[in-house]
Short mmCIF file of C-alpha atoms and ligand atoms in Angstrom, two decimals:
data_model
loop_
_atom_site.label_atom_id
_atom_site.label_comp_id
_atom_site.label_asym_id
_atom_site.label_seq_id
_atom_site.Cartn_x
_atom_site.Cartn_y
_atom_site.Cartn_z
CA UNK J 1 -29.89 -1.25 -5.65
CA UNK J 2 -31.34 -3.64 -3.17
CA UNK J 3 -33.70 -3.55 -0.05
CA UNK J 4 -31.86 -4.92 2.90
CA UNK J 5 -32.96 -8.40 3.25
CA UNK J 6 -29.92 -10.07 4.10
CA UNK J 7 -29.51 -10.39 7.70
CA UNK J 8 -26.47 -12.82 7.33
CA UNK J 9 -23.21 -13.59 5.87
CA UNK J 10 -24.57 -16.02 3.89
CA UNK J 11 -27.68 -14.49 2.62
CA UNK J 12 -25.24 -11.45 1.66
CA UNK J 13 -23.47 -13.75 -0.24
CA UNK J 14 -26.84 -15.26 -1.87
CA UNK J 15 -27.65 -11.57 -2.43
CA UNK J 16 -23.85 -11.02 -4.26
CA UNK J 17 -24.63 -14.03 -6.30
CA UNK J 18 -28.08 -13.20 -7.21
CA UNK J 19 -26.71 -10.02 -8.44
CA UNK J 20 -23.71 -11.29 -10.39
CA UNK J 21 -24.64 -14.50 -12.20
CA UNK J 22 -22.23 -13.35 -15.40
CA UNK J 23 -19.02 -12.44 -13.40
CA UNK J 24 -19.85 -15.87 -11.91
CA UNK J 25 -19.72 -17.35 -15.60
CA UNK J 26 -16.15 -15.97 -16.07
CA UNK J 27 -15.21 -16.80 -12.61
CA UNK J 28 -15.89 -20.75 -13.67
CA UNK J 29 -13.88 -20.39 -17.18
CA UNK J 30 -11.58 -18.09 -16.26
CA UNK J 31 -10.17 -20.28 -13.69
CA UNK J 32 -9.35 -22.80 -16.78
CA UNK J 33 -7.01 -20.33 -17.70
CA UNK J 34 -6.10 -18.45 -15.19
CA UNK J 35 -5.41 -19.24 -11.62
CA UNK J 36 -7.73 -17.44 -9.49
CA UNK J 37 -9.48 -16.20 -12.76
CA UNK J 38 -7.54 -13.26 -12.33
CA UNK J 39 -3.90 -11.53 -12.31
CA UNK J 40 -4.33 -9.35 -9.20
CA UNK J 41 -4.37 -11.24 -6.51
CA UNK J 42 -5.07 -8.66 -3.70
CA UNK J 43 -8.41 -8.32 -5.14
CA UNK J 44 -9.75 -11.84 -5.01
CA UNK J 45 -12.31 -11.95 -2.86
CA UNK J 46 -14.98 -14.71 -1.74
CA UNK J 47 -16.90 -16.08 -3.44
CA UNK J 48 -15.24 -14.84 -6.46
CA UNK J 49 -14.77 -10.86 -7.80
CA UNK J 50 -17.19 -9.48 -10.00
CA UNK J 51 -16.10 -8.64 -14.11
CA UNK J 52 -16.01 -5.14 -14.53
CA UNK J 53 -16.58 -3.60 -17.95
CA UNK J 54 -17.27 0.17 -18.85
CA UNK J 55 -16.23 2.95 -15.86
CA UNK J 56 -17.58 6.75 -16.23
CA UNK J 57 -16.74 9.53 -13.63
CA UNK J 58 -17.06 7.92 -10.54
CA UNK J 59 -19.68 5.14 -11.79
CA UNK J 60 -19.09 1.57 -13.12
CA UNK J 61 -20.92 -1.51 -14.93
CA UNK J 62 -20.86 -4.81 -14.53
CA UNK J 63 -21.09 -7.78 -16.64
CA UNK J 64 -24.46 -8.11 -15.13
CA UNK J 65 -25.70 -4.43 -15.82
CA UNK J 66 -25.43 -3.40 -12.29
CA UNK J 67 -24.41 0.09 -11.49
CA UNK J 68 -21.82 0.47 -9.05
CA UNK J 69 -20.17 3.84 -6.99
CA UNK J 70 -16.85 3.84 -7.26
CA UNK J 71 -14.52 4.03 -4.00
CA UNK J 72 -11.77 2.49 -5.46
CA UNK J 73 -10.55 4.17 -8.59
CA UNK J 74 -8.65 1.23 -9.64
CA UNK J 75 -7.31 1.47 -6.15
CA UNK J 76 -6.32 4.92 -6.09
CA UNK J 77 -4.77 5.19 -9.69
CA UNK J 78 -8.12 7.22 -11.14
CA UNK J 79 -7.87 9.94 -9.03
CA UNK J 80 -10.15 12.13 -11.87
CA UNK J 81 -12.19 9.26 -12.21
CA UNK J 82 -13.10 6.63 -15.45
CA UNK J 83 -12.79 8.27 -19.04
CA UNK J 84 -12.14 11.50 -17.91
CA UNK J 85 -12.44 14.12 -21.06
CA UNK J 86 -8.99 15.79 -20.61
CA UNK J 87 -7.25 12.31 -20.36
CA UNK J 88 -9.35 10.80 -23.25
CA UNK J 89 -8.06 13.57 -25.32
CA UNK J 90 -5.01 13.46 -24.99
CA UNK J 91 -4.46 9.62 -25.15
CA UNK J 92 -6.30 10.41 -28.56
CA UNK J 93 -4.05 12.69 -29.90
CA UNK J 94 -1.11 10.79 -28.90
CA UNK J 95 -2.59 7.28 -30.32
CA UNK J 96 -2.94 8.97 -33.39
CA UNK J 97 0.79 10.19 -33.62
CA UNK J 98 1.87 6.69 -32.08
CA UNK J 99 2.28 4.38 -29.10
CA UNK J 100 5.92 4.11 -28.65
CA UNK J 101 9.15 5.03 -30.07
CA UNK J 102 12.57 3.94 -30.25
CA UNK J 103 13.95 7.29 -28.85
CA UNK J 104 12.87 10.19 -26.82
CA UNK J 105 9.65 11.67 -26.86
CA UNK J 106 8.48 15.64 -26.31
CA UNK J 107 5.83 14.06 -23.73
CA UNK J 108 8.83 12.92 -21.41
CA UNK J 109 10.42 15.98 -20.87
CA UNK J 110 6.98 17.52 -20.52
CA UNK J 111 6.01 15.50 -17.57
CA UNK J 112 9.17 15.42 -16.19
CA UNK J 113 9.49 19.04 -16.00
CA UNK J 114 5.73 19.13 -14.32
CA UNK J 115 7.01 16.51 -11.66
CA UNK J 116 10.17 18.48 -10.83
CA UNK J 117 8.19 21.55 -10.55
CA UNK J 118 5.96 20.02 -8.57
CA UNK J 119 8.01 17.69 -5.69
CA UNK J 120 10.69 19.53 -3.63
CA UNK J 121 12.60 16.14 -3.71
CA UNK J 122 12.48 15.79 -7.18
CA UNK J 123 15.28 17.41 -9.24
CA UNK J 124 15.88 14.27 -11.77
CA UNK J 125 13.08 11.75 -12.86
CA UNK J 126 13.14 8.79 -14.48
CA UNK J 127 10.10 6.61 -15.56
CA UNK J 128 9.16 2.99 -15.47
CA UNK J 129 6.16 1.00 -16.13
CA UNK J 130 4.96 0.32 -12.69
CA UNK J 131 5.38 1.62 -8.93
CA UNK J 132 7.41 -2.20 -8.68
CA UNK J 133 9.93 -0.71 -10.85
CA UNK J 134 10.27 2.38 -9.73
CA UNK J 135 11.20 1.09 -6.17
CA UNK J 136 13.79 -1.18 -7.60
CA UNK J 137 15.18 1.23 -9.13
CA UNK J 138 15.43 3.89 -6.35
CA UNK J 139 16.76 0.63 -4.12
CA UNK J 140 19.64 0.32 -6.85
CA UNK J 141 20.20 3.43 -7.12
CA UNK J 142 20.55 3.76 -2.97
CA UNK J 143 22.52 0.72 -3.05
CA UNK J 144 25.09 1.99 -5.61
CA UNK J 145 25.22 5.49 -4.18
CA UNK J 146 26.23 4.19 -0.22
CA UNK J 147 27.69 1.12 -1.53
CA UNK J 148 25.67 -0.73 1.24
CA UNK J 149 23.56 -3.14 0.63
CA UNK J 150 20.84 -3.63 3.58
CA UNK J 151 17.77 -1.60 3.00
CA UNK J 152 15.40 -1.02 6.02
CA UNK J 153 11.16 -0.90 5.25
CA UNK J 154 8.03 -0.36 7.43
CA UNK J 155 6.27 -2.88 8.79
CA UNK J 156 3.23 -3.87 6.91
CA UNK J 157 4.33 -1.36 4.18
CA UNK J 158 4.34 -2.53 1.08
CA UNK J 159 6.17 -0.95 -1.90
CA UNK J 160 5.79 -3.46 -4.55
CA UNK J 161 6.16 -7.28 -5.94
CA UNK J 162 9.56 -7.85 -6.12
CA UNK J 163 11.71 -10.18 -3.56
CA UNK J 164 13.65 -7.26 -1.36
CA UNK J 165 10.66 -5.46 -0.40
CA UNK J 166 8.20 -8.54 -0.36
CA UNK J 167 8.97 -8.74 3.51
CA UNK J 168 6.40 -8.22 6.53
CA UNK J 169 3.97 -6.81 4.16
CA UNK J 170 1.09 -8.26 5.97
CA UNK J 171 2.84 -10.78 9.20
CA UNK J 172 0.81 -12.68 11.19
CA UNK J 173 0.73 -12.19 14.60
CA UNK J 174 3.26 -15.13 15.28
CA UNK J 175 5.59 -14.12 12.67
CA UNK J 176 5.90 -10.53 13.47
CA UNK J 177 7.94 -10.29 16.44
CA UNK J 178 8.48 -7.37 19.29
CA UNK J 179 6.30 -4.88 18.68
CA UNK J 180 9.02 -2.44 18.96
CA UNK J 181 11.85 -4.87 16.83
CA UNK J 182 9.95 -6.39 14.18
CA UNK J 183 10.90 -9.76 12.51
CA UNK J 184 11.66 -9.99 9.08
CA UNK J 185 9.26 -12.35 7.23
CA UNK J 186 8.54 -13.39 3.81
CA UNK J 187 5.70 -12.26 2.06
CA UNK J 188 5.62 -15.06 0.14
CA UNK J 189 7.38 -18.40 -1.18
CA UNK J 190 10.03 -18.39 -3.64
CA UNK J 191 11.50 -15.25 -2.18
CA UNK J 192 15.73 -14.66 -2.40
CA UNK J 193 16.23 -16.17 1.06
CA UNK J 194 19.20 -12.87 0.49
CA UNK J 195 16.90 -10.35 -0.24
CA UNK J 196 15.12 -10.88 3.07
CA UNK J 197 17.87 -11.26 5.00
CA UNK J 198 18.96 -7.90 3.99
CA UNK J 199 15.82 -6.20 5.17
CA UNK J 200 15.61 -4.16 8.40
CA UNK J 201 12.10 -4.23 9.75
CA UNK J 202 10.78 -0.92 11.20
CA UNK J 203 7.67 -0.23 13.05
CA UNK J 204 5.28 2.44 11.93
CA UNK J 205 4.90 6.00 14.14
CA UNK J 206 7.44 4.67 16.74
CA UNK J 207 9.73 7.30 16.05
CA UNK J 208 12.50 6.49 18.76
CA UNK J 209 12.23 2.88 18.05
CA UNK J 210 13.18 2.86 14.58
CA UNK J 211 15.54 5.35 14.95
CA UNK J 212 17.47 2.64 17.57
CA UNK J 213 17.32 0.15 14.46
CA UNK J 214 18.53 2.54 12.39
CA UNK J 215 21.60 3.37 13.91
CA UNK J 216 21.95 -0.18 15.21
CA UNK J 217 22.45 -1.21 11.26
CA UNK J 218 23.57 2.15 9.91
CA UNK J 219 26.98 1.17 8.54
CA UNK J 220 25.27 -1.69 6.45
CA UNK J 221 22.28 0.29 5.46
CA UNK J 222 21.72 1.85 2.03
CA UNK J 223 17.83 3.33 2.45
CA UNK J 224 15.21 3.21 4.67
CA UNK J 225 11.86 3.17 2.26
CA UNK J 226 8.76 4.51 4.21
CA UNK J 227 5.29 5.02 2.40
CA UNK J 228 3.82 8.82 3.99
CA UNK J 229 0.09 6.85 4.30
CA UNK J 230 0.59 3.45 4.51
CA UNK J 231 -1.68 1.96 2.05
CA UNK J 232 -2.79 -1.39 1.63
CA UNK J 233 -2.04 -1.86 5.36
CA UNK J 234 -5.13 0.44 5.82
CA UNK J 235 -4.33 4.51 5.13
CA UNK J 236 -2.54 4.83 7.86
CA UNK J 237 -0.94 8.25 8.18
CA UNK J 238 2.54 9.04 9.56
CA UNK J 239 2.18 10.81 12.79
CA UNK J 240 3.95 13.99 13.14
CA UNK J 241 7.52 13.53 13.89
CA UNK J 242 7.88 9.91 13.03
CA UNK J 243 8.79 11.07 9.12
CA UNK J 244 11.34 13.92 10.31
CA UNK J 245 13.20 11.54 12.75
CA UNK J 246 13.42 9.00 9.76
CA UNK J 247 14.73 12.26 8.19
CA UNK J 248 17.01 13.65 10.48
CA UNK J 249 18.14 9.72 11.57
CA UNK J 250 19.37 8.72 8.27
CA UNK J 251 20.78 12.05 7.18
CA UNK J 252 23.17 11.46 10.01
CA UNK J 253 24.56 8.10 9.11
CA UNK J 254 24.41 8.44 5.07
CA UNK J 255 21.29 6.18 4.34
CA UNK J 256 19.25 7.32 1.56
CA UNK J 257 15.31 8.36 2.57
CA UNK J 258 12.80 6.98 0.23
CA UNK J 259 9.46 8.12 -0.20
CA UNK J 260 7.22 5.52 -1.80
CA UNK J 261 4.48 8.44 -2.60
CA UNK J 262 2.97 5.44 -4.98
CA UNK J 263 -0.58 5.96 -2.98
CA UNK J 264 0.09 9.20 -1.01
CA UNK J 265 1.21 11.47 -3.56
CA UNK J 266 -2.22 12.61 -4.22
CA UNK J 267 -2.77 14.26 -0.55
CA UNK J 268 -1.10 17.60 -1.27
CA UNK J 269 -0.28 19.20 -4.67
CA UNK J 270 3.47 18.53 -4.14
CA UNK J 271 2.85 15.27 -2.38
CA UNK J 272 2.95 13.45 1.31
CA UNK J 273 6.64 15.03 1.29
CA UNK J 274 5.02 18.77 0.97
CA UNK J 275 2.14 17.99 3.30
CA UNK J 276 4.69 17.11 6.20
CA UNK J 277 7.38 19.43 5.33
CA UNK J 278 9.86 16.53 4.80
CA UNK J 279 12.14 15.95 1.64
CA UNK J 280 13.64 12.46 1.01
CA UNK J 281 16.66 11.62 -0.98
CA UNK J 282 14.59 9.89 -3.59
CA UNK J 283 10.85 9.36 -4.11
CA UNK J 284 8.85 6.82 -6.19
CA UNK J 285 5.95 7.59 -7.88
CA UNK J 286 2.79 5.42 -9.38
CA UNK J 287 -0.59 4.64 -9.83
CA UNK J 288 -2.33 7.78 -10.48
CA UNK J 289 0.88 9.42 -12.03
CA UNK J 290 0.15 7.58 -15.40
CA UNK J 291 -3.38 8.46 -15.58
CA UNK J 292 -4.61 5.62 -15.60
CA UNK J 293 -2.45 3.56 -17.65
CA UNK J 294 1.15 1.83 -16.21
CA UNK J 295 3.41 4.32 -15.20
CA UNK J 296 6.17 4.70 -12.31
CA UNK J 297 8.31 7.05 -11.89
CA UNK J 298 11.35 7.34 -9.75
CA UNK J 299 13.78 10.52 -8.75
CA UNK J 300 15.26 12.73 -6.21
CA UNK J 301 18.93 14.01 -5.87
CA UNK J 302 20.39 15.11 -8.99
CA UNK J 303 23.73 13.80 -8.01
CA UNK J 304 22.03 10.36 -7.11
CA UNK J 305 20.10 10.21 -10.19
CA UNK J 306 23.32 10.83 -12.15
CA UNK J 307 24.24 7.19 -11.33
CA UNK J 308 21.76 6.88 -14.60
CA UNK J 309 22.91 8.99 -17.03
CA UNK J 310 24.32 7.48 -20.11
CA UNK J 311 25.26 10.71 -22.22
CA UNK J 312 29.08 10.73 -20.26
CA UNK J 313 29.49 6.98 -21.19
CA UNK J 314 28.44 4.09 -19.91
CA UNK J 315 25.92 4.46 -17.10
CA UNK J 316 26.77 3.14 -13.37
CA UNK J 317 23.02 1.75 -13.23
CA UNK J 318 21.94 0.80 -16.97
CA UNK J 319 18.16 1.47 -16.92
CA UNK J 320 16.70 -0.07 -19.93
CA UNK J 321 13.19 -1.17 -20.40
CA UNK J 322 11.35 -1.70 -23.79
CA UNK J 323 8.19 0.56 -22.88
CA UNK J 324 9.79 2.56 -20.32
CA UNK J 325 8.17 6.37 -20.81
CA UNK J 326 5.55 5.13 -23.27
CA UNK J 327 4.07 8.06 -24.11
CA UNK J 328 0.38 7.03 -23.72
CA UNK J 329 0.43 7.08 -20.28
CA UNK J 330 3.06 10.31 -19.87
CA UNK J 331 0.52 12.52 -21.71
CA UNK J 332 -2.74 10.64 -19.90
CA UNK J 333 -0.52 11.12 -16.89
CA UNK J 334 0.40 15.10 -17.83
CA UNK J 335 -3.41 15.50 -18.73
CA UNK J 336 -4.21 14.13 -14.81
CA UNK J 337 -1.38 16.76 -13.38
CA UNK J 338 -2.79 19.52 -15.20
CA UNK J 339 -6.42 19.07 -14.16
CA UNK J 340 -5.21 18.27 -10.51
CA UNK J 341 -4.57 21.46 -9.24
CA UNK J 342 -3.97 22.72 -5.44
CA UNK J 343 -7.51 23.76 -5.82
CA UNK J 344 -8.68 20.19 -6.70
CA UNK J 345 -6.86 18.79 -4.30
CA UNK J 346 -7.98 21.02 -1.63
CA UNK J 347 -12.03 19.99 -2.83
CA UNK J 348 -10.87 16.41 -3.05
CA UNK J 349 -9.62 16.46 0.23
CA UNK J 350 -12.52 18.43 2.15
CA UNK J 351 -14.57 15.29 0.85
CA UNK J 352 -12.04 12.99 1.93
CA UNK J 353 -12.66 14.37 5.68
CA UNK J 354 -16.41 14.53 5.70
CA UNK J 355 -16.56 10.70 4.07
CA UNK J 356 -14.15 10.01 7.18
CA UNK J 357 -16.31 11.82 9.25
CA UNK J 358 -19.61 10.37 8.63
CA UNK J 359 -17.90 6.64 8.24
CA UNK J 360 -16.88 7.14 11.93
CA UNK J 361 -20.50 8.30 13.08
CA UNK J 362 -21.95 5.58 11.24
CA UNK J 363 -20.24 2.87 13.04
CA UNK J 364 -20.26 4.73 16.53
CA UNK J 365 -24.77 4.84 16.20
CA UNK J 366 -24.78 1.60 15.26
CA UNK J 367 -22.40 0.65 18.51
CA UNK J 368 -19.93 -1.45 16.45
CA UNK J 369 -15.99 -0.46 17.32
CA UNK J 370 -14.57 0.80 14.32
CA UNK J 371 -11.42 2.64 13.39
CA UNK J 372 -11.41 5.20 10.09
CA UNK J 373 -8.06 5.93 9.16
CA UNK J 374 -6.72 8.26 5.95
CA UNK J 375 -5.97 11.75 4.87
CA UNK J 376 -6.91 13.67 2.39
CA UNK J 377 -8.93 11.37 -0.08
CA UNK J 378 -7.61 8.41 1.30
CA UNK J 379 -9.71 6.34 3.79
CA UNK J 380 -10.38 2.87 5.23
CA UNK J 381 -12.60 0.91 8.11
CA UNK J 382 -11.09 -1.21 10.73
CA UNK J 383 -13.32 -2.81 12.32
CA UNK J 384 -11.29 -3.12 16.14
CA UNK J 385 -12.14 -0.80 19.25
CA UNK J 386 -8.12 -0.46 19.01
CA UNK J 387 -6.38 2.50 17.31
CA UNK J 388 -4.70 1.99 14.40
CA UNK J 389 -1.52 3.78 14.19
CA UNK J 390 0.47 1.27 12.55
CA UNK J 391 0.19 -2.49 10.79
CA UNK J 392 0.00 -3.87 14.30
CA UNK J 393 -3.32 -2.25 15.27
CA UNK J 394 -5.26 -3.66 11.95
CA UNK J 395 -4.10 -7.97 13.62
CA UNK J 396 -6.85 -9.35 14.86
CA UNK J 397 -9.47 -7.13 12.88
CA UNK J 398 -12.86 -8.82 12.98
CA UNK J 399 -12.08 -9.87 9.14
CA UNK J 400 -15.05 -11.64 8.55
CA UNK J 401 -17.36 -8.78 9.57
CA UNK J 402 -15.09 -6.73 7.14
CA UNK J 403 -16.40 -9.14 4.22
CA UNK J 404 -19.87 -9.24 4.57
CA UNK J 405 -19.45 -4.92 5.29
CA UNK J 406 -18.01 -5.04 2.16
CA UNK J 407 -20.57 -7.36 0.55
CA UNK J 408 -23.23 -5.65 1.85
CA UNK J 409 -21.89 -2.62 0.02
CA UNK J 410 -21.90 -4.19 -3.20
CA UNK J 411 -25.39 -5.45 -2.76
CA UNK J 412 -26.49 -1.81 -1.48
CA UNK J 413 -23.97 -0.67 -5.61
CA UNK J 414 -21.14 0.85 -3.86
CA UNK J 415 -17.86 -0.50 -4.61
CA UNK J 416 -14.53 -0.31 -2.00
CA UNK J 417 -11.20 -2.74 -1.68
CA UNK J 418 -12.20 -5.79 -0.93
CA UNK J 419 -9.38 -5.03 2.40
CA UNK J 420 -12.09 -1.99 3.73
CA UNK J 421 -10.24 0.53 1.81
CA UNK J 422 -11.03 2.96 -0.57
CA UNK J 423 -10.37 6.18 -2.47
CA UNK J 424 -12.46 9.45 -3.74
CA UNK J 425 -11.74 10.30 -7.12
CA UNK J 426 -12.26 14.00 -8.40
CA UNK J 427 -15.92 13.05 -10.14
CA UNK J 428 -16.79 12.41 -6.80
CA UNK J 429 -19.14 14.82 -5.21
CA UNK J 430 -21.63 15.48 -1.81
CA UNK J 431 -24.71 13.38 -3.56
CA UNK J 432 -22.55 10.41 -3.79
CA UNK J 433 -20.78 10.38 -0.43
CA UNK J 434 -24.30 10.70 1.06
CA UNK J 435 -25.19 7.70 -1.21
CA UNK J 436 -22.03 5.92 0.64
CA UNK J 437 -23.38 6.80 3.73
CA UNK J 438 -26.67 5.66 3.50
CA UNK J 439 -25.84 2.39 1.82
CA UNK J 440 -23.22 1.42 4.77
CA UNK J 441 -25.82 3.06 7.18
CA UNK J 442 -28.35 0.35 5.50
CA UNK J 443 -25.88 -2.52 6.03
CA UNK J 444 -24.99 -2.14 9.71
CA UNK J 445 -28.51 -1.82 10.34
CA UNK J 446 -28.79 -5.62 9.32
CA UNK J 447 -25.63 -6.21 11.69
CA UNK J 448 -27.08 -4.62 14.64
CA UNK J 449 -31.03 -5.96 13.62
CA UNK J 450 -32.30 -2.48 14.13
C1 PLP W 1 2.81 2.15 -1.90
C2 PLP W 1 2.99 1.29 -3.10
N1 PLP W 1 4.20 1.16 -3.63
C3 PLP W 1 4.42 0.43 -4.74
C4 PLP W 1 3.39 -0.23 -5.36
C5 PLP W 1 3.64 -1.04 -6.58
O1 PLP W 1 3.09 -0.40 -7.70
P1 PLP W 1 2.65 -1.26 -8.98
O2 PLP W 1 1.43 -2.02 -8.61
O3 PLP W 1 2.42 -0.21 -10.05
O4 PLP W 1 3.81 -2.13 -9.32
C6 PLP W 1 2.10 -0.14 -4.84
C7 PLP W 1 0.97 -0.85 -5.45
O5 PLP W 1 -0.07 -1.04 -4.89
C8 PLP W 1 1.89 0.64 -3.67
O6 PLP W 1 0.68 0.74 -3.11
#
C-alpha cells in the first residue's frame, strides 16, 4: 500500500491518519454516541480504530477504500474467511424460511449432532448467544453438580465478560502476586466483590504448582476453567502435561474440568481436547462455532448436562434465553463445520507453522528479541527476549514497539489484533502469508534503519 517512509512512531501514526481520514470522521461522531466510538473495547486502539465495511475471503475495505489482509478474522470467529459461499447459502435459505422461532428448530439438532460427533467431551450440547454465556452456564452447571461454589481459572485467561471470571485477565505486575500463587484481581470496577473472592488463581504450564492450589481448595472447588491456547493473553499453548495434571488433579477431588475451546477449538478437527488427548467434564464453545454470527455453545457429561433438561419437570438449572439457538447462526455455523474438515484443518494449520516460522526469522535478521507463540492457525508477536509460556512472560512487553509494529502493518494493508495477535482463516493461502512477511519485513526495516 505504502512505501516505507515512516521512520517513527509518530510519522506511522501521520501515515495511519493519512490513510484513514473517514474512520477518523466516525471516530469524532461516534464518540457523541458512543463511548469510545465503539462497543468492543479490546479493539480500541490509538489514535482511534479504523471503520470497517465489506470483508471477502481473507480481504477487507475500509471506509477509506483501502484494502486490507486479514489476520484477524473477526478475531478468530471467520475461520473460512468473509462471505464465504457455503455460509452465504445457507444463511439464505434459512432467512428465507425465518430468523427465529418460538420452539425447536431441525438446524439445532443438526449441529448438535455434528458437535457431539465431533468432541470426545461432548455427549449433550446446549447453545447460547455468545462464548460469555456459554461459560456461565458450564460454571452453573459445575456449581450445581459439586454443590461447591469456588471456581479456579488461569492466570491471564480470559473466558468472557461476566463478574466470576473477570479476574487476573490481564494483572499488572504489582497486582499479580507469586509467580507460582497468583493473586486474585479484578479485571475491572463494578465487579461482585463475591465473585472474585471465589476465584482460585492458577498459573499457566506450572503443572505441580497448580495442582498444590488445587488440592489446597479442593473441598470448596466446583471447576477449574483452563483455555487449551490461551488467547487474548497471546496464543499461548498448554505445554504437555500441564492439561493432563489439571485432568488427573481434579478427577481426584470431584472438581469439574472445563475447556473454554472458545479460540482453540479450531486447532484439531475435534478440538484442543483431541489435539492433547485430554477430555474435560464440560467444554464451551464460540466464536467460529456460529459462523460468523453470535453463537456459544456449552456441553460435556450427559449426566451433568441433565441438570438442564426440562422434559422430566422442572429443570435444576432453567436455561432460557430469547434467541438462544437462533437458527441463523446454527446453519452458518453447520455450513463452517461441514467445510472444515480434518483435511482443512491440517492445510490451515501447515500455514499456521510456516507464518510462525517466517514471523520468528523476521524478527531474529532484523536483531529485535521477539517471541512467536500459537499452534495450528493461531499466532502472536511478543516483542521480549523472554519466553512466553504463560501470562507472566508477555509483563513488561515493549508495548509501544508493539503499536507502531502494528501500525506499520496497517500502513504496509495488513490487518492483526491491535494486542500482536492474529489468526489465518481458510481463504488464506502461500501468496498472502508472503505478503505478511514482506510487509512486517518492510516495517522492522524502519525500526532497525536498515
Ligand atoms: C477463550 C474465550 N472464552 C470466552 C470468550 C467470550 O466469548 P464472547 O465474546 O462470544 O462472549 C472469549 C472471547 O474473546 C474467549 O476468547
Amino acid at each position: 500500500m505504502n512505501t516505507r517512509q515512516a521512520t517513527s512512531l509518530s510519522e506511522e501514526e501521520q501515515l495511519y491518519r493519512n490513510l484513514t481520514p473517514t474512520s477518523h470522521e466516525y471516530f469524532v461522531e461516534g464518540r457523541e454516541y458512543l463511548p469510545g466510538a465503539d462497543s468492543r473495547s479490546p479493539l480500541f486502539h490509538p489514535p482511534y480504530p479504523v471503520v470497517l465495511e465489506e470483508g471477502e475471503g481473507c480481504w477487507l475495505l475500509d471506509v477509506d477504500g483501502n484494502e486490507l489482509l486479514d489476520f484477524t478474522g473477526n478475531h478468530t470467529s471467520l475461520v473460512l474467511g468473509y462471505k464465504h459461499p457455503r455460509v452465504l447459502e445457507a444463511v439464505r435459505r434459512q432467512l428465507e424460511k425465518g430468523t427465529a422461532f418460538p420452539g425447536v428448530t431441525a438446524p439445532q439438532v443438526r449441529l448438535a449432532r455434528s458437535l457431539c460427533e465431533r468432541m470426545p467431551s461432548l455427549e449433550r450440547v446446549r447453545f447460547t448467544n455468545s462464548g460469555t454465556e456459554a461459560v456461565m452456564n458450564a460454571v452453573r452447571a459445575a456449581r450445581a453438580f459439586t454443590g461447591r461454589h469456588k471456581i479456579a481459572k488461569i492466570e491471564g485467561g480470559y473466558n468472557g465478560s461476566w463478574d466470576d471470571v473477570m479476574v487476573s485477565t490481564h494483572p499488572s505486575g504489582e497486582q499479580s502476586g507469586d509467580v507460582l500463587r497468583p493473586v486474585a484481581a479484578p479485571a475491572s470496577l463494578g465487579l461482585n466483590p463475591a465473585s472474585v473472592g471465589d476465584v482460585v488463581v492458577l498459573p499457566f504450564n506450572e503443572a505441580e504448582a497448580a495442582a498444590r492450589l488445587i488440592e489446597q481448595h479442593g473441598e470448596h472447588l466446583a471447576a477449574v476453567i483452563v483455555e487449551p491456547v490461551l488467547g487474548s493473553a497471546g496464543m499461548i499453548p498448554a505445554e504437555r502435561g500441564y492439561l493432563e495434571t489439571l485432568r488427573e488433579v481434579t478427577k481426584r477431588l470431584g472438581v469439574l474440568l472445563v475447556f473454554d475451546e472458545v479460540v482453540s477449538f479450531r486447532v484439531a478437527y475435534g478440538g484442543a481436547e483431541e489435539h492433547y488427548g485430554v477430555t474435560p467434564d464440560l467444554t464451551c464453545l464460540g466464536k467460529l462455532i456460529g459462523g460468523g454470527f453470535p453463537l456459544g455453545v456449552f456441553g460435556g457429561r450427559a449426566d451433568i448436562m441433565a441438570m438442564f433438561d426440562p422434559s422430566h419437570g422442572r429443570p435444576r438449572i432453567p436455561h432460557p434465553g430469547s434467541y438462544n439457538a437462533n437458527p441463523i447462526s446454527l446453519v452458518a455455523g453447520a455450513a463452517t463445520l461441514e467445510v472444515l474438515t480434518g483435511e482443512e484443518i491440517r492445510r490451515l494449520n501447515l500455514r499456521g507453522e510456516s507464518l510462525r516460522r517466517q514471523i520468528r526469522t523476521a524478527f531474529e535478521d532484523a536483531g529485535i528479541p521477539a517471541q512467536v507463540t500459537g499452534l495450528g492457525s493461531l499466532f502472536a508477536i511478543h516483542l521480549t527476549s523472554r519466553p512466553v509460556r504463560s501470562y507472566r512472560g508477555t509483563i513488561g512487553a515493549d508495548a509501544p514497539l508493539r503499536h507502531r509494529i502494528f501500525l506499520g502493518l496497517f500502513n504496509e494493508g495488513v490487518l492483526i489484533d491491535p494486542r500482536g495477535v492474529g489468526s489465518i482463516s481458510a481463504a488464506v493461502g502461500e501468496a498472502e502469508i508472503d505478503r505478511f512477511v514482506v510487509a512486517l519485513k518492510a516495517v522492522l526495516r524502519t525500526l532497525t534503519g536498515s
